[in-house]
Coordinates of C-alpha atoms in Angstrom, one line a residue:
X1 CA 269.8 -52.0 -38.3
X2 CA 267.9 -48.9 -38.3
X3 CA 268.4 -46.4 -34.9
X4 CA 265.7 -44.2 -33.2
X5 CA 265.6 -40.5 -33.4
X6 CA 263.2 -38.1 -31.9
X7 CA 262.3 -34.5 -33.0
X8 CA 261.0 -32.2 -30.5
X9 CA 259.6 -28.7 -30.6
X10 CA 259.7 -26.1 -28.1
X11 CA 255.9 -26.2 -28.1
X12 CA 255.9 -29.7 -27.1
X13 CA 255.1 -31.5 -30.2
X14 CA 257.4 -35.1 -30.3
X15 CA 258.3 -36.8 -33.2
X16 CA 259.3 -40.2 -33.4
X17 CA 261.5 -41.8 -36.7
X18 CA 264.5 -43.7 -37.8
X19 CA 268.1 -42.1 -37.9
X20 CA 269.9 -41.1 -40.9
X21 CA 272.8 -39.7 -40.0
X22 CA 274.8 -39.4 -37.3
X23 CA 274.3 -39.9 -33.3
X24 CA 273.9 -37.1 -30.9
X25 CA 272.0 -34.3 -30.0
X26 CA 271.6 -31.2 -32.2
X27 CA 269.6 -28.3 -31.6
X28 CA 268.3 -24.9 -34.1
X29 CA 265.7 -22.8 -35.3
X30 CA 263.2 -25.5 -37.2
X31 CA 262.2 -24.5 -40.5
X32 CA 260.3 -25.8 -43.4
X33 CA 261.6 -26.0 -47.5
X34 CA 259.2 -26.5 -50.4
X35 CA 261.8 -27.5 -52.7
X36 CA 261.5 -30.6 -54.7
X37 CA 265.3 -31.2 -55.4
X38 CA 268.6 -29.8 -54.5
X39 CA 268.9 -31.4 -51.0
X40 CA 272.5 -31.4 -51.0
X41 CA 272.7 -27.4 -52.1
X42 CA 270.5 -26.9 -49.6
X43 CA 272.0 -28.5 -46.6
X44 CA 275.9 -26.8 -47.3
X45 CA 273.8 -23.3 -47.8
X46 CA 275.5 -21.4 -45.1
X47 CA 272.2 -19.3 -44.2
X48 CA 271.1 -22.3 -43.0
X49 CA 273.4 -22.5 -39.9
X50 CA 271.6 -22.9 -36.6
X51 CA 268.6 -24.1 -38.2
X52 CA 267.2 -27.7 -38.5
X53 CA 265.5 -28.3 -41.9
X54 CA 262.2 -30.0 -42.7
X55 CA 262.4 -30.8 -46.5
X56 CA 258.3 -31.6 -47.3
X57 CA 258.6 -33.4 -50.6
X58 CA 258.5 -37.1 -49.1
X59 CA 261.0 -38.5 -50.7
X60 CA 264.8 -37.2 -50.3
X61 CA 268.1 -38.8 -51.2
X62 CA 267.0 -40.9 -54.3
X63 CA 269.9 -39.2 -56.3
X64 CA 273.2 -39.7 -53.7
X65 CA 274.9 -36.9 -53.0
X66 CA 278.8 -35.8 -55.2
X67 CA 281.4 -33.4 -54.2
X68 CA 280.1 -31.1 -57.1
X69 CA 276.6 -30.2 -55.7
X70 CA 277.7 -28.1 -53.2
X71 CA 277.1 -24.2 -51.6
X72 CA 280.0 -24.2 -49.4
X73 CA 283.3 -26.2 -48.4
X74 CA 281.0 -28.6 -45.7
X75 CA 276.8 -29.2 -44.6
X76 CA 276.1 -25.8 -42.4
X77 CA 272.4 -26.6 -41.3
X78 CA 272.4 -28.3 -37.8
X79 CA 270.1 -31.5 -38.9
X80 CA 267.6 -32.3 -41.4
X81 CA 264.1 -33.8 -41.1
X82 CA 262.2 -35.5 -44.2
X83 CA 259.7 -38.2 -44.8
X84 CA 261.3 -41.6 -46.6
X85 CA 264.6 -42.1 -47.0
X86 CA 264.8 -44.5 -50.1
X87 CA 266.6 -47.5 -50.3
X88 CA 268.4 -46.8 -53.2
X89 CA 270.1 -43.4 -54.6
X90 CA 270.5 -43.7 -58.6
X91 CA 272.3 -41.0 -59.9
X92 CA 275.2 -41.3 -62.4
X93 CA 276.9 -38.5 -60.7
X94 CA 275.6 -40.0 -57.3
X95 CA 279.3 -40.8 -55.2
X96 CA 277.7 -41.1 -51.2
X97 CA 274.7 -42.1 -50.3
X98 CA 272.4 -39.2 -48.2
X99 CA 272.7 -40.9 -45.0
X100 CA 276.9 -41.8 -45.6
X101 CA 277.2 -37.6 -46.4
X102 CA 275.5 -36.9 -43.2
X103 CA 277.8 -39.5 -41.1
X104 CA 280.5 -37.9 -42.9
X105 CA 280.2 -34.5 -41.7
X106 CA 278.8 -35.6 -38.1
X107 CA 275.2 -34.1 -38.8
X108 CA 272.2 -35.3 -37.3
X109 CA 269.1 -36.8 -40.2
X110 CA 266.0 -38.2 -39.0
X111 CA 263.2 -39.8 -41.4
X112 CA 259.7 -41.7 -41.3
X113 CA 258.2 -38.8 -39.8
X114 CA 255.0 -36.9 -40.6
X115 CA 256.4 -34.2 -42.1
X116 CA 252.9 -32.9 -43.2
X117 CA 252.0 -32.5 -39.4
X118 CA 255.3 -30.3 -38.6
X119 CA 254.8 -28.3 -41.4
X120 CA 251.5 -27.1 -40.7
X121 CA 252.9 -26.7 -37.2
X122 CA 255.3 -24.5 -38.2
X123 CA 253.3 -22.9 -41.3
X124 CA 250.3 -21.9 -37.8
X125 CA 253.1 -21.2 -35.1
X126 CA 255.8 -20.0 -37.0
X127 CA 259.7 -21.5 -37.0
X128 CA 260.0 -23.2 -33.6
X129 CA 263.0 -23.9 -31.9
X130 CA 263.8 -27.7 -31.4
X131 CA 266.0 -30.8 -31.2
X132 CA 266.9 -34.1 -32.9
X133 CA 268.2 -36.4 -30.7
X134 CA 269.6 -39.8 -32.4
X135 CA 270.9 -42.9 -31.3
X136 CA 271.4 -43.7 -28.1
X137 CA 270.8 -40.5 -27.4
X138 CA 267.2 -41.3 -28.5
X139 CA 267.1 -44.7 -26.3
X140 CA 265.5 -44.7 -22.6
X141 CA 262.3 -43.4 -20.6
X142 CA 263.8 -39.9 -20.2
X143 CA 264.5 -39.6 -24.1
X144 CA 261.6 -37.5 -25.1
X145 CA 262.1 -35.1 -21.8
X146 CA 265.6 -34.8 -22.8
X147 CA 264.5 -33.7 -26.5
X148 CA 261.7 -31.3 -25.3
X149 CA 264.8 -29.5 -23.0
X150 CA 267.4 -29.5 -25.5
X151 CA 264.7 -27.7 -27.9
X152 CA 263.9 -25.1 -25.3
X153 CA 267.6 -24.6 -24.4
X154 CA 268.1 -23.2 -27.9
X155 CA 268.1 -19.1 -27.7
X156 CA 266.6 -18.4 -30.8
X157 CA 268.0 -16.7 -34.1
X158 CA 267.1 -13.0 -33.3
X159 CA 269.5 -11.2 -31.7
X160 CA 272.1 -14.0 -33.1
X161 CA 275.0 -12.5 -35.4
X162 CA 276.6 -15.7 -37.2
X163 CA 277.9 -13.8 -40.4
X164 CA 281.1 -13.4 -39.0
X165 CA 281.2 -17.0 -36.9
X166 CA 280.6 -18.7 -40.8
X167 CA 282.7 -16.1 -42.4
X168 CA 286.2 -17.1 -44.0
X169 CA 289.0 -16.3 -41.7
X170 CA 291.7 -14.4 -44.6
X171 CA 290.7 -13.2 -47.6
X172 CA 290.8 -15.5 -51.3
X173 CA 290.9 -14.9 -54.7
X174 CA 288.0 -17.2 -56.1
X175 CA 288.0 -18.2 -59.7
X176 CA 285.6 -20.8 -60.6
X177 CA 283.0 -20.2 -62.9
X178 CA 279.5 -22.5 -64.2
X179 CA 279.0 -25.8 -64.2
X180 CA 278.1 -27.5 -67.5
X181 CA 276.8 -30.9 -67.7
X182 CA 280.4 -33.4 -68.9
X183 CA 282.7 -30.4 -68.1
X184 CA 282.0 -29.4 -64.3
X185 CA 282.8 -26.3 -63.2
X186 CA 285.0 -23.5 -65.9
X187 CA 287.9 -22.0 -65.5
X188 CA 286.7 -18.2 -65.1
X189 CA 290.9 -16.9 -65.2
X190 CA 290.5 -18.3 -69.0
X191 CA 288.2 -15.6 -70.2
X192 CA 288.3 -12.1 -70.1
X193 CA 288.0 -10.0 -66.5
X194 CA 287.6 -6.7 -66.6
X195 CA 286.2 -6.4 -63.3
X196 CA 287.2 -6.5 -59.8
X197 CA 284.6 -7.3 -57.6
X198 CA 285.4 -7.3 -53.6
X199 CA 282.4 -9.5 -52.0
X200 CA 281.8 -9.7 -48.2
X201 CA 281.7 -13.1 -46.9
X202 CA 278.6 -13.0 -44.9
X203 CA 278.2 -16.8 -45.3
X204 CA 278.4 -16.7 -49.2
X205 CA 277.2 -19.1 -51.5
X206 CA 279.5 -20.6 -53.9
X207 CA 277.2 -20.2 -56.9
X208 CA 277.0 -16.5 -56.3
X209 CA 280.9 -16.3 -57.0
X210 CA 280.6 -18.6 -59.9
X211 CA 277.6 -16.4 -62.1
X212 CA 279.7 -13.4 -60.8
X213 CA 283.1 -15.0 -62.1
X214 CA 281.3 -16.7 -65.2
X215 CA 280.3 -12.4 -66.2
X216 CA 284.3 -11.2 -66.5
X217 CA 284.3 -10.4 -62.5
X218 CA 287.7 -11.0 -60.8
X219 CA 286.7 -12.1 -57.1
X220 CA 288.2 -11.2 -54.0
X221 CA 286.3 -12.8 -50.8
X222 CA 286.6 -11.1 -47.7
X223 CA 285.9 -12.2 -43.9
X224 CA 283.3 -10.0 -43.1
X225 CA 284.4 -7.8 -40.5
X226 CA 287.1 -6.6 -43.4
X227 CA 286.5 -2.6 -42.7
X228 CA 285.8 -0.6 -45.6
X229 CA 289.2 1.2 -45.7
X230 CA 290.9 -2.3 -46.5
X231 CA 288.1 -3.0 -49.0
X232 CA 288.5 0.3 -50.7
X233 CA 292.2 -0.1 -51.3
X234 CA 291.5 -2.8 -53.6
X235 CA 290.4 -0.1 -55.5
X236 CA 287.0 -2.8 -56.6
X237 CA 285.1 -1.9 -59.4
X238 CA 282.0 -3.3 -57.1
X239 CA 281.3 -4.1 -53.7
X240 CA 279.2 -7.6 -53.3
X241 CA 277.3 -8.4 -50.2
X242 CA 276.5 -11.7 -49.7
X243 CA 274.2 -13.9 -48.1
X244 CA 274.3 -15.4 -44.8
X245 CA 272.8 -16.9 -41.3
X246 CA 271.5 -14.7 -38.5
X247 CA 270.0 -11.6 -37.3
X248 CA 271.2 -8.8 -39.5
X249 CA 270.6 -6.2 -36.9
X250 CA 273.6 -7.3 -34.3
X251 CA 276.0 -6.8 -37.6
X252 CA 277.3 -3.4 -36.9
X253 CA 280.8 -4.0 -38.3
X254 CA 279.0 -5.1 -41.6
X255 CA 276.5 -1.5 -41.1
X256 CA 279.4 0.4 -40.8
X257 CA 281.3 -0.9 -43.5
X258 CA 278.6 -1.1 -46.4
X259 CA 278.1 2.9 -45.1
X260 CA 281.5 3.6 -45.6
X261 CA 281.3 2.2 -49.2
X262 CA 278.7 3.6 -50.3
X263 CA 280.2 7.1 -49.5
X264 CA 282.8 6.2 -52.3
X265 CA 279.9 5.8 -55.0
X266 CA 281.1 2.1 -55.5
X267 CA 278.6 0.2 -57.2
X268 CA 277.3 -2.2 -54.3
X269 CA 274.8 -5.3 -54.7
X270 CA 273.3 -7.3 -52.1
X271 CA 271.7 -10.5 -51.8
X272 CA 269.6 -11.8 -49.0
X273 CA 271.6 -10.7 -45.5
X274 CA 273.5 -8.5 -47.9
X275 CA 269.8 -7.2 -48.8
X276 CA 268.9 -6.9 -44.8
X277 CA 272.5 -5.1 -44.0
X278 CA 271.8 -2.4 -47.3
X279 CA 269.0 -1.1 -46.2
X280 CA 270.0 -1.3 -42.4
X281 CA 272.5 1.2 -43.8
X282 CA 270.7 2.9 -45.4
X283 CA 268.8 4.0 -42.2
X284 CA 265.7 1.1 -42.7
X285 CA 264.5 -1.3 -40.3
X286 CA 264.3 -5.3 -40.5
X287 CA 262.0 -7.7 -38.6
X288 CA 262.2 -10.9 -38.1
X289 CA 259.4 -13.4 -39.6
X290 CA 256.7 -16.0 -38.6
X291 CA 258.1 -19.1 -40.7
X292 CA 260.3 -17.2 -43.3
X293 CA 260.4 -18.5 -46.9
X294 CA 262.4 -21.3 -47.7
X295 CA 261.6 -23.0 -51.3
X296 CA 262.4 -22.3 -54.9
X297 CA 258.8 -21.8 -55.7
X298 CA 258.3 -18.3 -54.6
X299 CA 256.4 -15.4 -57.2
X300 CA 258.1 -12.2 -57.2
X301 CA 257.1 -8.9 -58.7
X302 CA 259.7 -6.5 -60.5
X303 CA 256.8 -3.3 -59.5
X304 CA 258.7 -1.3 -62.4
X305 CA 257.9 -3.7 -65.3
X306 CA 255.1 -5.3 -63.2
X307 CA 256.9 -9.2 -64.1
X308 CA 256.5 -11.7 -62.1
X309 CA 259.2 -14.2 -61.0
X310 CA 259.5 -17.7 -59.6
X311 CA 262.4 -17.4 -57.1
X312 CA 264.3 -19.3 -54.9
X313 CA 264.5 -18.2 -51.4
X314 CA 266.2 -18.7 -47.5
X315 CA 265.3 -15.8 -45.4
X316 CA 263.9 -15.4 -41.9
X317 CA 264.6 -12.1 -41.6
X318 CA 263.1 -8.8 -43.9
X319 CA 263.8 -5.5 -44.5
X320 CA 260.2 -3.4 -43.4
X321 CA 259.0 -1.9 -46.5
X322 CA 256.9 0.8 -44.2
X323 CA 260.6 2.0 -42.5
X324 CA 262.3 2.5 -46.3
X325 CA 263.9 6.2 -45.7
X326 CA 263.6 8.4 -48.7
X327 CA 266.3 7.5 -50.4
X328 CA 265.6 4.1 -50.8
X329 CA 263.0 2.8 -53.2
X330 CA 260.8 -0.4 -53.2
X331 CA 261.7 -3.1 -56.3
X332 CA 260.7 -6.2 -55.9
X333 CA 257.5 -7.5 -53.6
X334 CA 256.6 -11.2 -52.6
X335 CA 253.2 -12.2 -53.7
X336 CA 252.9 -14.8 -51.2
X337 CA 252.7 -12.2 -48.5
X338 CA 254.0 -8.7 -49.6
X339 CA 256.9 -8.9 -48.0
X340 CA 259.7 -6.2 -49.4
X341 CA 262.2 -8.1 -52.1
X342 CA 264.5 -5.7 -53.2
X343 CA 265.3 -2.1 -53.0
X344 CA 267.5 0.3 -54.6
X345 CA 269.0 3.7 -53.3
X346 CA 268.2 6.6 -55.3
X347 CA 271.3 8.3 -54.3
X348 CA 273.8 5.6 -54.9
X349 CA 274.4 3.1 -57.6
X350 CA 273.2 0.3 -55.1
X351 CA 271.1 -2.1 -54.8
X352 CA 270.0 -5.6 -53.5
X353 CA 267.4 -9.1 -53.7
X354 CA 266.2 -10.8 -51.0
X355 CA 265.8 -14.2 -52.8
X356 CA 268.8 -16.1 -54.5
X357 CA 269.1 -14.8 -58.2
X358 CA 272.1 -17.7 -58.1
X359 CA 269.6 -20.2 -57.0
X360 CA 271.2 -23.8 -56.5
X361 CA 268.3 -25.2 -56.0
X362 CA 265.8 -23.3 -58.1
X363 CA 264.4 -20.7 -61.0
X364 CA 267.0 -18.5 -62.2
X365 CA 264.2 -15.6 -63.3
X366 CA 266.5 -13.0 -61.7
X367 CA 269.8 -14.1 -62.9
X368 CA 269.7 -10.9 -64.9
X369 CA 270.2 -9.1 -61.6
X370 CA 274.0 -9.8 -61.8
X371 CA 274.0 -8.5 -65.5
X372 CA 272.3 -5.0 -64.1
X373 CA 275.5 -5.3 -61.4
X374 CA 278.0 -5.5 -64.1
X375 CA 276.6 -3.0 -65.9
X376 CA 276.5 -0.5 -63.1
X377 CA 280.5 -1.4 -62.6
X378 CA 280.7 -0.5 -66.6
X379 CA 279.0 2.9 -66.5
X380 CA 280.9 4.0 -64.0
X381 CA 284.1 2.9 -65.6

């Protein structure tokens, strides 16, 4: 027996469908993903905390979801929104249906909407904040006045720090490296590791540490208020900045730190919030976006080679390119809308990506980024 759901924006816009997960209320920033496949990956991204996500290829869940398809240890986006659930998932590696994985983890889904409408709401608007509410929650005359309040409730992402609410609690040694199709994921302690990487849990995805791990990088994870003192000690031969959920600007801890580090002419790479926090250290500004970029369809331009780039990305916040002090130089530019991609300093062997070299979903046209890390750890060695 199928349940109601409603989705409401903080602009007033209602949406009526069926619930796939489970009951309740949930509220976040609503945003919209152009990605064709990696649903699962993109639902346990941890950037995605606080934020409801519209998926706009109509049909999600055909494939089932497993327990190796998977960015961190459970889902971290607050609900999901597509168009047709199927009826059926066929996957060989398929264990749990879309709509059992969302019950599972107590996460709101709600389908048979017109996601074409919402998206060009969002795409005019910008990210609006809204609601899901599904089940009974979703039953009686009141319902869609109870949605439009929740919605409008929801403070809104700037201001919001969340690194260090989605940040790991101790610190762990992580050693898991690429997945290959019949094998799974290899046993990075196996190979050769030269390196000692120290990378700040800012809501890290688990594919980052495995392409790091998978290069001869020995990985130590850190909450992400760790100070810089304690990082240091480790004696790393690099410094990683991860990606994560939020506003970067409330992250002083994580300013001060990356600061610190960079004093010690440790090599230092940064990937989306890590990109944001680099060049807030490095005396930049960020702002935060209309609708962001969410997809892994997303051309890129290396401006010292002049290649372009499909990328995958998950950003609502940018570093402004027109604030970049002197010591930081312009790499990498969006050509959907110029926004800054990547910068390096000129005066310290860092640098950072706004997009997801690691993918999971997506293009992995700037892979090579963690190559040019390694490297940077080896000339300095």
């Amino acid at each position: 027996m199928s349940k109601p759901a409603i989705l409401a924006l903080e602009d007033g816009s209602v949406f009526h469908g069926t619930a796939i997960g489970a009951d309740g209320v949930t509220s976040g920033e609503v945003v919209f993903n152009t990605a064709m496949t990696g649903y699962q990956e993109i639902l346990t991204d941890p950037s995605y905390t606080r934020q409801i996500v519209t998926l706009t290829y109509p049909h999600i869940g055909n494939t089932g979801t497993n327990s190796e398809d998977v960015e961190s240890a459970s889902i971290a986006a607050a609900g999901l929104v597509i168009r047709d659930l199927p009826l059926m998932a066929s996957s060989f590696r398929s264990q749990q249906t879309l709509s059992d994985y969302l019950n599972s983890q107590n996460v709101l889904g709600i389908a048979d909407i017109d996601t074409r409408r919402l998206t060009r709401i969002l795409r005019d608007k910008g990210a609006q904040n809204g609601a899901i509410l599904a089940g009974a929650d979703a039953e009686g005359d009141d319902a869609v006045a109870r949605a439009l309040e929740a919605a409008r409730a929801f403070p809104g992402l700037k201001g919001m720090d969340l690194a260090k609410e989605v940040s790991c609690k101790e610190a762990y040694e992580w050693s898991e490296g690429e997945w290959a199709l019949g094998e799974g994921y290899a046993d990075a302690t196996q190979g050769d590791r030269p390196y000692h990487v120290v990378a700040y849990d800012y809501g890290v995805k688990f594919n980052i540490l495995r392409m790091l791990a998978s290069r001869g990088c020995r990985l130590t994870v850190v909450p992400a208020q760790t100070s810089a003192a304690d990082v240091l000690a480790m004696k790393p031969d690099g410094v990683f900045l991860a990606n994560g959920p939020g506003d970067p600007e409330p992250c002083d801890y994580a300013i001060k730190a990356i600061q610190d580090v960079l004093e010690s002419d440790t090599p230092v790479f940064g990937i989306c919030l890590g990109h944001q926090l680099l060049a807030l250290a490095s005396g930049a500004k960020t702002v935060k976006m209309s609708h962001g970029h969410h997809g892994a369809n997303h051309p890129v331009q290396d401006l010292d080679s002049g290649t372009v780039m499909i990328t995958s990305q998950n950003h609502g916040f940018a570093a402004d390119e027109a604030s970049l002090p002197a010591n930081l130089r312009a790499t990498h530019r969006s050509l959907f809308d110029g926004t800054l991609q990547g910068i390096e300093r000129t005066d310290r062997p860092a640098f950072s990506f706004q997009g997801h070299p690691e993918a999971s979903p997506g293009p992995r046209d700037v892979a090579p980024l963690f190559d040019r890390f390694v490297a940077m750890m080896q000339a300095r060695r």
